[in-house]
Coordinates of C-alpha atoms and ligand atoms in Angstrom, one line a residue:
M1 CA 34.6 -14.3 -10.5
L2 CA 34.9 -10.7 -9.4
N3 CA 31.7 -9.1 -8.2
G4 CA 30.9 -5.5 -9.1
L5 CA 30.9 -3.0 -6.2
M6 CA 27.7 -1.1 -6.9
M7 CA 24.9 -0.6 -4.3
D8 CA 22.4 -3.3 -3.8
Y9 CA 19.4 -1.1 -4.4
P10 CA 16.1 -3.1 -4.5
L11 CA 14.0 -2.3 -7.6
T12 CA 10.8 -1.7 -5.6
L13 CA 7.9 0.5 -6.4
D14 CA 8.1 2.7 -3.3
H15 CA 11.1 4.4 -5.1
I16 CA 8.7 5.4 -7.9
V17 CA 6.2 7.1 -5.6
E18 CA 9.0 8.7 -3.5
H19 CA 10.6 10.1 -6.6
A20 CA 7.3 11.5 -7.8
N21 CA 6.8 13.2 -4.5
R22 CA 10.3 14.6 -4.4
M23 CA 10.7 15.6 -8.1
S24 CA 7.2 16.4 -9.3
P25 CA 5.1 17.3 -6.2
N26 CA 3.1 19.9 -8.1
K27 CA 2.2 17.9 -11.2
K28 CA -1.4 16.7 -11.5
V29 CA -3.4 13.5 -11.6
K30 CA -6.9 14.4 -13.1
T31 CA -9.9 12.2 -13.2
M32 CA -13.3 12.5 -14.9
L33 CA -15.7 11.7 -12.1
P34 CA -18.9 9.7 -12.8
D35 CA -20.9 12.9 -13.0
G36 CA -18.6 14.3 -15.7
S37 CA -16.9 16.8 -13.6
M38 CA -13.1 16.8 -13.2
H39 CA -11.2 15.9 -10.0
D40 CA -7.6 16.8 -9.7
Y41 CA -4.9 16.7 -7.1
T42 CA -1.1 16.9 -7.1
Y43 CA 1.5 14.1 -6.8
A44 CA 2.2 15.5 -3.3
D45 CA -1.4 14.9 -2.3
F46 CA -1.3 11.5 -4.0
Y47 CA 1.8 10.5 -2.1
K48 CA 0.2 11.2 1.3
R49 CA -2.9 9.2 0.3
V50 CA -0.8 6.3 -0.9
K51 CA 0.9 6.1 2.6
K52 CA -2.5 6.4 4.3
L53 CA -3.8 3.5 2.1
S54 CA -0.9 1.3 3.1
N55 CA -1.8 2.0 6.8
V56 CA -5.4 1.2 6.1
L57 CA -4.4 -2.2 4.6
E58 CA -2.4 -3.0 7.7
S59 CA -5.3 -2.1 9.9
L60 CA -7.5 -4.4 7.9
G61 CA -5.1 -7.3 8.6
V62 CA -3.5 -7.5 5.2
E63 CA -0.1 -9.1 5.4
V64 CA 2.9 -9.3 3.1
G65 CA 2.0 -11.5 0.1
D66 CA -1.8 -11.2 0.6
R67 CA -3.8 -10.6 -2.6
V68 CA -6.0 -7.4 -2.6
G69 CA -8.5 -7.1 -5.4
T70 CA -9.4 -3.9 -7.2
F71 CA -12.7 -3.6 -9.1
A72 CA -12.6 -0.2 -10.6
W73 CA -12.5 2.2 -13.5
N74 CA -9.4 4.2 -14.3
N75 CA -9.4 6.9 -11.6
Y76 CA -7.2 8.4 -8.9
Q77 CA -8.3 5.9 -6.3
H78 CA -7.2 3.1 -8.6
L79 CA -3.9 4.8 -9.0
E80 CA -3.6 4.9 -5.2
F81 CA -4.2 1.1 -5.1
Y82 CA -1.5 0.6 -7.7
F83 CA 1.1 1.9 -5.2
G84 CA -0.5 1.6 -1.7
I85 CA -1.1 -2.2 -2.1
P86 CA 2.4 -3.1 -3.2
G87 CA 3.8 -0.5 -0.7
A88 CA 2.2 -2.6 2.1
G89 CA 3.9 -5.7 0.6
A90 CA 0.6 -7.0 -0.8
V91 CA -0.3 -7.9 -4.3
C92 CA -2.6 -5.6 -6.3
H93 CA -5.0 -7.9 -8.2
T94 CA -6.8 -5.9 -10.8
L95 CA -10.2 -7.5 -11.6
N96 CA -11.7 -7.2 -15.1
L97 CA -15.1 -5.7 -14.5
R98 CA -16.4 -7.0 -17.9
L99 CA -16.0 -10.7 -17.1
P100 CA -19.0 -12.9 -16.7
H101 CA -19.9 -13.8 -13.1
D102 CA -18.6 -17.3 -13.3
Q103 CA -15.1 -16.2 -14.5
L104 CA -15.0 -13.4 -12.0
T105 CA -15.8 -15.7 -9.2
Y106 CA -13.3 -18.2 -10.4
I107 CA -10.5 -15.6 -10.5
I108 CA -11.2 -14.1 -7.1
N109 CA -11.4 -17.6 -5.5
H110 CA -8.3 -18.8 -7.4
A111 CA -6.3 -15.7 -6.3
K112 CA -7.8 -15.9 -2.8
D113 CA -8.2 -12.2 -2.5
K114 CA -8.5 -11.0 1.1
V115 CA -9.8 -7.5 0.6
I116 CA -11.5 -6.1 -2.5
F117 CA -11.8 -2.3 -3.3
V118 CA -15.0 -1.8 -5.2
D119 CA -16.0 1.3 -7.2
G120 CA -19.5 2.2 -6.1
T121 CA -20.7 2.6 -9.7
L122 CA -19.9 -1.1 -10.2
L123 CA -21.7 -2.6 -7.2
P124 CA -24.4 -4.3 -9.2
L125 CA -21.7 -6.4 -10.9
I126 CA -20.1 -7.8 -7.8
E127 CA -23.0 -7.9 -5.2
P128 CA -24.7 -10.9 -6.8
I129 CA -21.5 -13.1 -6.4
A130 CA -20.4 -11.7 -3.0
D131 CA -21.6 -14.8 -1.1
Q132 CA -19.5 -17.1 -3.3
L133 CA -16.2 -15.3 -2.6
E134 CA -14.7 -17.6 0.0
S135 CA -11.5 -15.8 0.8
V136 CA -12.7 -12.2 1.0
Q137 CA -12.8 -10.7 4.5
H138 CA -13.5 -7.1 3.7
F139 CA -15.0 -5.0 1.0
V140 CA -14.0 -1.3 0.7
V141 CA -16.2 0.9 -1.4
F142 CA -15.8 4.4 -2.9
N143 CA -17.6 6.6 -5.4
V144 CA -20.9 5.2 -4.1
P145 CA -23.8 7.1 -5.8
E146 CA -25.9 9.1 -3.4
G147 CA -28.7 7.1 -1.9
K148 CA -27.4 3.8 -3.2
E149 CA -27.6 1.0 -0.7
V150 CA -24.5 -1.2 -0.5
N151 CA -25.3 -5.0 -0.3
L152 CA -21.9 -6.4 0.6
P153 CA -20.8 -8.1 3.8
N154 CA -18.0 -6.6 6.0
V155 CA -18.0 -3.4 4.1
S156 CA -16.3 0.0 4.8
Q157 CA -16.2 3.3 3.1
Y158 CA -12.7 4.0 1.6
E159 CA -12.8 7.7 2.7
D160 CA -13.8 6.8 6.3
L161 CA -10.8 4.5 6.6
M162 CA -8.5 7.1 4.9
A163 CA -9.7 9.9 7.2
E164 CA -8.5 8.0 10.3
A165 CA -5.2 6.7 8.8
S166 CA -1.8 8.2 9.5
E167 CA 0.3 9.7 6.7
D168 CA 3.4 8.1 8.2
Y169 CA 4.3 4.7 6.8
T170 CA 7.4 2.6 6.5
W171 CA 7.2 0.7 3.2
R172 CA 7.0 -3.1 3.6
C173 CA 8.2 -3.8 0.1
T174 CA 11.8 -4.5 1.0
D175 CA 12.7 -7.2 -1.5
E176 CA 12.5 -6.6 -5.2
N177 CA 11.4 -10.2 -5.9
M178 CA 8.2 -9.8 -3.8
A179 CA 5.1 -10.1 -5.9
M180 CA 3.3 -6.7 -6.5
G181 CA 0.6 -7.3 -9.0
L182 CA -1.6 -10.0 -10.4
C183 CA -3.4 -9.9 -13.7
Y184 CA -5.3 -12.7 -15.3
T185 CA -5.4 -12.9 -19.1
S186 CA -8.7 -11.8 -20.5
G187 CA -9.5 -15.3 -21.7
T188 CA -9.6 -14.6 -25.4
T189 CA -8.5 -18.1 -26.1
G190 CA -9.2 -20.1 -23.0
M191 CA -9.8 -19.9 -19.2
P192 CA -8.0 -16.9 -17.6
K193 CA -4.5 -17.5 -16.3
G194 CA -2.7 -15.3 -13.8
A195 CA 0.6 -13.4 -14.5
L196 CA 2.2 -12.5 -11.1
Y197 CA 4.5 -9.5 -11.5
S198 CA 7.3 -8.7 -9.1
H199 CA 8.5 -5.3 -8.0
R200 CA 11.6 -5.9 -10.0
S201 CA 9.8 -6.9 -13.2
M202 CA 7.5 -3.9 -13.0
F203 CA 10.3 -1.5 -12.2
L204 CA 12.3 -2.7 -15.2
H205 CA 9.1 -2.7 -17.4
T206 CA 8.6 1.0 -16.3
F207 CA 12.1 1.8 -17.6
G208 CA 11.1 -0.1 -20.7
V209 CA 8.0 2.0 -21.3
L210 CA 9.9 5.2 -20.7
M211 CA 12.5 4.4 -23.4
N212 CA 12.0 6.4 -26.5
A213 CA 12.1 3.2 -28.5
A214 CA 9.0 2.2 -26.6
L215 CA 6.5 4.9 -25.6
G216 CA 9.1 7.5 -24.5
V217 CA 6.8 9.3 -22.0
I218 CA 8.3 12.6 -20.9
E219 CA 7.5 15.0 -18.0
A220 CA 5.7 17.4 -20.3
D221 CA 3.3 14.7 -21.6
V222 CA -0.4 14.7 -20.7
V223 CA -1.3 11.0 -20.7
L224 CA -4.8 9.5 -21.1
P225 CA -4.8 5.8 -20.5
V226 CA -8.1 4.7 -22.0
V227 CA -6.9 1.1 -21.7
P228 CA -8.4 0.0 -18.4
Q229 CA -6.2 -0.4 -15.4
F230 CA -7.5 -4.0 -15.2
H231 CA -6.2 -4.7 -18.7
A232 CA -2.5 -5.6 -18.3
M233 CA -1.8 -2.8 -15.8
A234 CA -3.0 -0.1 -18.3
W235 CA 0.0 -1.1 -20.3
G236 CA 2.4 0.2 -17.5
L237 CA 1.4 3.8 -18.1
P238 CA 0.4 4.6 -14.5
Y239 CA 3.9 3.6 -13.2
A240 CA 5.7 5.3 -16.1
C241 CA 3.8 8.6 -15.7
T242 CA 4.3 8.7 -12.0
F243 CA 8.1 8.0 -12.3
I244 CA 8.7 10.7 -14.9
G245 CA 6.1 13.2 -13.5
A246 CA 3.8 13.4 -16.5
T247 CA 0.3 14.6 -16.0
I248 CA -2.2 11.8 -15.9
V249 CA -5.8 12.1 -17.1
M250 CA -8.0 9.2 -16.0
P251 CA -11.3 8.8 -17.9
G252 CA -13.3 7.1 -15.1
P253 CA -16.3 5.4 -16.6
H254 CA -16.4 7.7 -19.6
L255 CA -15.1 5.5 -22.4
K256 CA -17.6 6.6 -25.1
P257 CA -16.1 8.5 -28.1
E258 CA -17.8 11.8 -27.3
P259 CA -16.4 12.4 -23.7
L260 CA -13.1 11.0 -24.8
A261 CA -12.9 13.6 -27.6
K262 CA -13.8 16.3 -25.1
M263 CA -11.1 15.2 -22.6
I264 CA -8.5 15.0 -25.3
G265 CA -9.3 18.5 -26.6
E266 CA -9.8 20.2 -23.2
E267 CA -6.9 18.6 -21.3
R268 CA -4.6 18.9 -24.3
V269 CA -3.7 15.2 -24.1
T270 CA -0.4 14.3 -25.8
I271 CA -0.4 10.5 -25.4
A272 CA -3.6 8.5 -25.4
A273 CA -3.6 4.7 -25.3
G274 CA -6.3 2.2 -26.1
V275 CA -7.4 -0.8 -28.2
P276 CA -8.4 -0.3 -31.9
T277 CA -12.1 -0.5 -31.1
I278 CA -11.9 2.6 -29.0
W279 CA -10.0 4.5 -31.7
N280 CA -12.3 3.3 -34.4
G281 CA -15.2 4.7 -32.4
L282 CA -13.4 8.0 -31.8
Y283 CA -12.6 8.3 -35.5
H284 CA -16.3 8.0 -36.6
E285 CA -17.3 10.4 -33.8
L286 CA -14.8 13.0 -35.1
K287 CA -16.1 12.5 -38.6
N288 CA -19.6 13.5 -37.4
N289 CA -18.6 16.1 -34.9
P290 CA -15.2 17.5 -35.9
R291 CA -12.8 18.6 -33.1
D292 CA -9.1 19.3 -33.2
I293 CA -7.2 16.5 -31.5
S294 CA -3.8 17.2 -33.1
C295 CA -2.4 17.9 -29.6
I296 CA -1.8 14.1 -29.6
T297 CA 1.8 13.3 -30.4
Q298 CA 1.3 9.5 -29.9
L299 CA -1.9 7.7 -30.2
V300 CA -0.9 4.3 -28.8
V301 CA -2.8 1.4 -30.0
G302 CA -2.5 -2.3 -29.1
G303 CA -4.3 -5.4 -27.8
S304 CA -5.3 -6.3 -31.4
A305 CA -4.2 -5.2 -34.8
M306 CA -4.9 -1.6 -35.8
P307 CA -6.0 -1.7 -39.4
R308 CA -3.6 0.2 -41.8
G309 CA -6.5 2.2 -43.2
L310 CA -7.4 3.6 -39.7
I311 CA -3.7 4.5 -39.0
E312 CA -3.7 6.3 -42.4
A313 CA -7.0 8.1 -41.6
Y314 CA -5.7 9.3 -38.2
E315 CA -2.5 10.5 -39.7
K316 CA -3.8 12.2 -42.9
E317 CA -7.2 13.4 -41.8
L318 CA -6.6 14.2 -38.1
G319 CA -2.9 15.0 -38.0
V320 CA -2.3 12.3 -35.3
N321 CA 0.7 10.1 -35.1
V322 CA -0.2 6.5 -34.4
V323 CA 2.1 4.2 -32.5
H324 CA 1.2 0.6 -32.9
A325 CA 2.3 -1.6 -30.0
W326 CA 2.2 -5.3 -29.3
G327 CA 2.0 -6.8 -25.8
M328 CA 0.5 -9.5 -23.7
T329 CA -0.6 -9.7 -20.1
E330 CA 2.3 -12.2 -19.6
L331 CA 4.8 -9.4 -20.8
S332 CA 3.7 -6.8 -18.2
P333 CA 2.6 -6.1 -21.1
L334 CA 4.9 -4.2 -23.5
G335 CA 6.8 -6.2 -26.1
S336 CA 7.2 -4.1 -29.3
T337 CA 6.3 -0.8 -30.9
S338 CA 6.3 0.3 -34.5
K339 CA 8.2 3.6 -34.6
L340 CA 10.0 4.5 -37.8
Q341 CA 13.8 4.1 -37.6
S342 CA 16.6 6.0 -39.3
H343 CA 16.7 3.5 -42.2
H344 CA 13.0 4.1 -42.9
Q345 CA 13.3 7.9 -43.4
D346 CA 13.8 7.7 -47.2
L347 CA 10.8 5.5 -47.8
G348 CA 7.7 6.8 -49.5
E349 CA 4.5 7.6 -47.6
S350 CA 2.8 4.4 -48.4
E351 CA 5.8 2.2 -47.4
K352 CA 6.1 4.2 -44.1
L353 CA 2.5 3.3 -43.4
D354 CA 3.2 -0.3 -44.1
I355 CA 5.9 -0.2 -41.4
K356 CA 3.6 1.6 -38.9
A357 CA 0.9 -1.1 -39.4
K358 CA 3.4 -3.8 -38.3
Q359 CA 3.5 -4.7 -34.6
G360 CA 7.1 -3.5 -34.7
Y361 CA 10.5 -3.6 -33.1
F362 CA 11.2 -5.5 -29.9
I363 CA 12.0 -3.1 -27.3
P364 CA 15.4 -3.5 -25.6
G365 CA 14.9 -6.1 -22.8
V366 CA 12.7 -8.4 -24.9
D367 CA 14.5 -11.2 -26.7
A368 CA 12.5 -12.9 -29.5
R369 CA 12.7 -15.8 -31.8
I370 CA 10.3 -17.6 -34.2
V371 CA 10.1 -21.3 -34.5
D372 CA 8.3 -23.9 -36.6
L373 CA 6.0 -26.7 -35.4
V374 CA 8.9 -28.8 -34.1
G375 CA 10.6 -25.9 -32.3
E376 CA 13.3 -25.3 -35.0
E377 CA 14.3 -21.6 -35.2
L378 CA 13.2 -19.9 -38.4
P379 CA 14.8 -17.0 -40.4
W380 CA 13.9 -13.3 -40.0
D381 CA 13.2 -12.7 -43.7
G382 CA 9.8 -11.0 -43.5
E383 CA 8.1 -14.0 -45.1
T384 CA 8.6 -17.1 -43.0
M385 CA 5.8 -17.5 -40.5
G386 CA 6.4 -19.1 -37.2
E387 CA 5.4 -19.1 -33.5
L388 CA 6.8 -16.1 -31.6
Q389 CA 8.6 -17.0 -28.4
V390 CA 10.1 -14.3 -26.1
R391 CA 12.1 -14.0 -22.9
G392 CA 13.2 -11.2 -20.7
P393 CA 13.2 -9.6 -17.2
W394 CA 9.5 -8.6 -17.4
I395 CA 8.1 -11.7 -19.0
A396 CA 6.2 -14.4 -17.0
G397 CA 8.3 -17.5 -16.2
S398 CA 5.2 -19.5 -15.1
Y399 CA 1.5 -18.8 -14.3
Y400 CA 0.2 -18.3 -10.8
K401 CA -0.7 -21.7 -9.3
V402 CA -0.7 -23.5 -12.6
E403 CA 1.8 -26.2 -13.3
K404 CA 4.3 -25.3 -15.9
R405 CA 3.3 -26.8 -19.2
P406 CA 5.2 -27.3 -22.5
E407 CA 2.4 -25.5 -24.4
H408 CA 3.2 -22.3 -22.5
F409 CA 6.9 -22.5 -21.7
T410 CA 9.8 -24.2 -23.5
D411 CA 12.4 -26.3 -21.8
D412 CA 15.1 -23.8 -22.7
G413 CA 13.4 -20.9 -21.0
W414 CA 11.2 -19.1 -23.5
F415 CA 7.6 -18.1 -23.2
R416 CA 5.3 -19.3 -26.1
T417 CA 3.1 -16.4 -27.1
G418 CA 0.7 -18.3 -29.3
D419 CA 1.1 -15.6 -31.9
V420 CA 2.1 -16.6 -35.5
V421 CA 4.3 -13.9 -36.9
T422 CA 6.9 -13.0 -39.5
I423 CA 10.0 -10.9 -38.6
D424 CA 11.8 -8.9 -41.2
E425 CA 15.6 -8.4 -41.6
S426 CA 15.5 -5.3 -39.5
G427 CA 13.7 -6.9 -36.6
F428 CA 10.2 -5.6 -37.3
M429 CA 7.5 -8.1 -36.5
T430 CA 4.1 -8.6 -38.1
I431 CA 1.4 -10.7 -36.4
T432 CA -0.2 -13.0 -38.9
D433 CA -2.6 -14.5 -36.5
R434 CA -3.1 -16.2 -33.2
T435 CA -2.5 -19.9 -33.6
K436 CA -6.1 -20.6 -32.7
D437 CA -7.5 -18.2 -35.2
L438 CA -5.6 -19.1 -38.3
V439 CA -7.7 -20.6 -41.1
K440 CA -6.1 -23.8 -42.2
S441 CA -7.4 -24.3 -45.7
G442 CA -6.2 -27.3 -47.8
G443 CA -2.8 -27.4 -46.1
E444 CA -2.3 -23.6 -46.5
W445 CA -2.6 -20.9 -43.8
I446 CA -4.9 -18.0 -44.3
S447 CA -4.5 -15.1 -41.9
S448 CA -7.8 -14.0 -40.4
V449 CA -6.1 -10.8 -39.2
D450 CA -4.9 -9.8 -42.7
L451 CA -8.4 -10.3 -44.2
E452 CA -10.0 -8.4 -41.4
N453 CA -7.6 -5.5 -41.8
A454 CA -8.2 -5.4 -45.5
L455 CA -11.9 -5.5 -45.1
M456 CA -11.9 -2.8 -42.5
S457 CA -9.9 -0.6 -44.9
H458 CA -12.8 -0.7 -47.4
P459 CA -14.8 2.5 -47.2
K460 CA -18.1 0.6 -46.9
I461 CA -17.1 -1.6 -44.0
R462 CA -17.0 -0.4 -40.4
E463 CA -16.0 -3.6 -38.7
A464 CA -15.1 -7.1 -39.8
A465 CA -14.1 -10.4 -38.2
V466 CA -13.0 -13.5 -40.0
I467 CA -13.4 -17.0 -38.6
A468 CA -12.5 -20.5 -39.7
V469 CA -15.5 -22.7 -40.4
P470 CA -15.2 -26.4 -40.9
N471 CA -15.2 -27.6 -44.5
E472 CA -15.2 -31.2 -45.8
Q473 CA -13.0 -30.6 -48.8
W474 CA -10.5 -28.0 -47.4
S475 CA -10.7 -28.7 -43.7
E476 CA -11.4 -25.0 -43.0
R477 CA -12.6 -22.0 -45.0
P478 CA -12.8 -18.3 -44.0
L479 CA -16.2 -16.7 -43.2
A480 CA -16.4 -13.0 -42.9
V481 CA -18.7 -11.3 -40.5
V482 CA -19.1 -7.7 -41.4
V483 CA -20.8 -4.5 -40.1
P484 CA -21.4 -2.2 -43.1
V485 CA -21.2 1.6 -42.7
D486 CA -24.6 2.1 -44.2
G487 CA -26.4 -1.3 -44.4
E488 CA -25.2 -2.3 -47.9
V489 CA -22.5 -5.0 -48.5
P490 CA -21.2 -5.1 -52.0
E491 CA -19.9 -8.6 -52.0
D492 CA -18.4 -8.4 -55.5
D493 CA -16.7 -5.2 -54.7
L494 CA -15.2 -6.7 -51.6
N495 CA -13.9 -9.7 -53.4
D496 CA -12.3 -7.6 -56.1
Y497 CA -10.8 -5.4 -53.4
L498 CA -9.4 -8.4 -51.6
L499 CA -8.0 -9.9 -54.8
E500 CA -5.7 -6.9 -55.2
Q501 CA -3.9 -8.1 -52.1
F502 CA -4.5 -11.8 -51.7
P503 CA -4.6 -15.1 -53.7
K504 CA -8.1 -16.3 -54.8
F505 CA -8.2 -19.1 -52.2
W506 CA -8.1 -16.5 -49.4
L507 CA -11.5 -15.0 -50.4
P508 CA -14.2 -15.6 -47.8
D509 CA -16.7 -18.3 -48.8
E510 CA -19.4 -16.2 -47.3
Y511 CA -20.1 -12.7 -45.9
V512 CA -22.5 -12.4 -43.0
V513 CA -23.9 -9.1 -42.0
I514 CA -24.5 -8.4 -38.3
P515 CA -25.3 -5.2 -36.5
E516 CA -22.3 -5.4 -34.2
I517 CA -19.4 -7.7 -33.7
P518 CA -19.3 -9.2 -30.3
K519 CA -16.2 -8.0 -28.2
T520 CA -14.3 -9.6 -25.4
S521 CA -14.0 -8.0 -22.0
V522 CA -11.1 -5.9 -23.2
G523 CA -12.7 -4.9 -26.5
K524 CA -11.2 -7.4 -28.9
L525 CA -13.2 -9.1 -31.6
D526 CA -14.7 -12.1 -29.8
K527 CA -14.2 -15.0 -32.2
K528 CA -15.0 -17.6 -29.6
V529 CA -18.5 -16.2 -29.6
L530 CA -18.7 -16.0 -33.4
R531 CA -17.5 -19.6 -33.7
A532 CA -20.2 -20.7 -31.2
M533 CA -22.9 -18.7 -33.1
H534 CA -21.8 -20.3 -36.3
S535 CA -21.9 -23.9 -34.9
E536 CA -25.3 -23.2 -33.4
G537 CA -26.5 -22.1 -36.8
N538 CA -27.0 -18.5 -35.7
L539 CA -24.7 -16.9 -38.3
S540 CA -26.0 -16.9 -41.8
Ligands
ADP1 P1 -5.8 -12.2 -24.1 O1 -4.7 -13.2 -24.2 O2 -6.8 -12.8 -23.2 O3 -6.4 -11.7 -25.4 P2 -3.9 -10.1 -23.7 O4 -4.4 -8.7 -23.7 O5 -2.8 -10.4 -22.9 O6 -5.2 -11.0 -23.4 O7 -3.7 -10.4 -25.3 C1 -2.4 -10.6 -25.9 C2 -2.6 -10.9 -27.3 O8 -3.3 -9.9 -28.0 C3 -1.4 -11.2 -28.1 O9 -0.9 -12.5 -27.9 C4 -1.8 -10.9 -29.5 O10 -2.4 -12.0 -30.1 C5 -2.8 -9.8 -29.3 N1 -2.2 -8.5 -29.6 C6 -1.8 -7.6 -28.7 N2 -1.4 -6.5 -29.4 C7 -1.6 -6.6 -30.7 C8 -1.4 -5.9 -31.9 N3 -0.9 -4.6 -31.8 N4 -1.7 -6.4 -33.0 C9 -2.2 -7.7 -33.1 N5 -2.5 -8.4 -32.0 C10 -2.1 -7.9 -30.8

């Protein structure tokens, strides 16, 4: 073997923040503060504070490899944690602030977080469990509302610590294989499991996000990550924006449609990223209170399927290009995006929309295959459904402190996503369902996702979720839970509408109207809750 003679340059995140300071010192990070006013500072200011923060961590006794929790909205402080914690050689463990107390306690104790940074607006969510957090030696709070008493042990104010810290710091992240981030899955299908990212994996993922085939963020972009920083590292946007010098707009706690519309319009946002629930809400807000948001060149949507009808509405009514993306916490998280390619250019409008509604093309760096129940590889013909398996440099090879199991990882080195998909001849993937959500009716599979998307495209339906309910004859049958736009559910209409797209046996056996579909901590339809409501007799 002859080795190459190139430099051994560790792919560590300090290079990203150094690059931002050198190349884009005057570009801005903006945050909507809890009171609705805007805070902004430059990447040069940010850089100094990141170094201070790394010093603060050392003064608190944080050592290389220690886990440091963050319990915060998307804001400039949280962006500092994204770099200052890994810069000090520690692991930035983003905590999902919507988790129930028992899961939050479990995750913090499982990760053994030594320090936790807490957004003062979120104190009531963490104070009640503080005495159960065995490993935590310090809490550091910021944004504490005036007059609010802090009931946490060993607590310091972030700004007091920062005021005393030096701006000189020698980065401790010297090896690209060091862990830099820890993120637990949101538990949509089971107890949360931790994906432990390395500097190398996050650095390469950042290049992935920056590719045009993926999100293609450029310096001139103004990027609004609505997706929380605790949801799979805000899909990698904070690192990508910093590296390329894009303007970042952080929404703080303001995730309601009205302030989002305002931020997009006033800051002239070009890329906004969030789950379909957020964009569904924004669309209805804009119907009632029109505002021009055509400054957006990419409305990135992922986390669950974006209904085709909503993509169409954004494009036709609001002049906004939608980029549908698929990812998972275990993939850092980006896996695919659905951008039209050269061979799609001659398609008609409706066919182009069909492509955009797919989960898309695997970005370079992500290898994919589909397999059947016994692990045999299946063809990419756009019809054959199989379990999606992936591998690549930013994909988890095992879970943090969980023994490697065959239901998660194959013997030949692939990660089992648990998604059931088809892939067409040109490599475009469509998610049919999650293995656990498919309706298995009389030996046939019914896709709950396809039914939901079709129902949500009906003008009288605002939201819909389909779950499998036990059935003696067929084993399982679909039940549709719907939220109508104006109270009325025309069942016959809906059935006729579905029959235009699906065989008769796909029709839901029942429609149940509820005022709102329960959502998971990251805004997905919570089918675990719906199934529980059904089995307790509370859905009819
Ligand atoms: P959790 O596993 O707890 O839901 P993740 O955010 O990691 O947390 O979820 C990853 C899963 O979300 C994927 O396996 C897939 O089922 C679903 N998902 C992500 N993006 C999309 C999308 N664009 N369309 C449909 N499903 C998606």
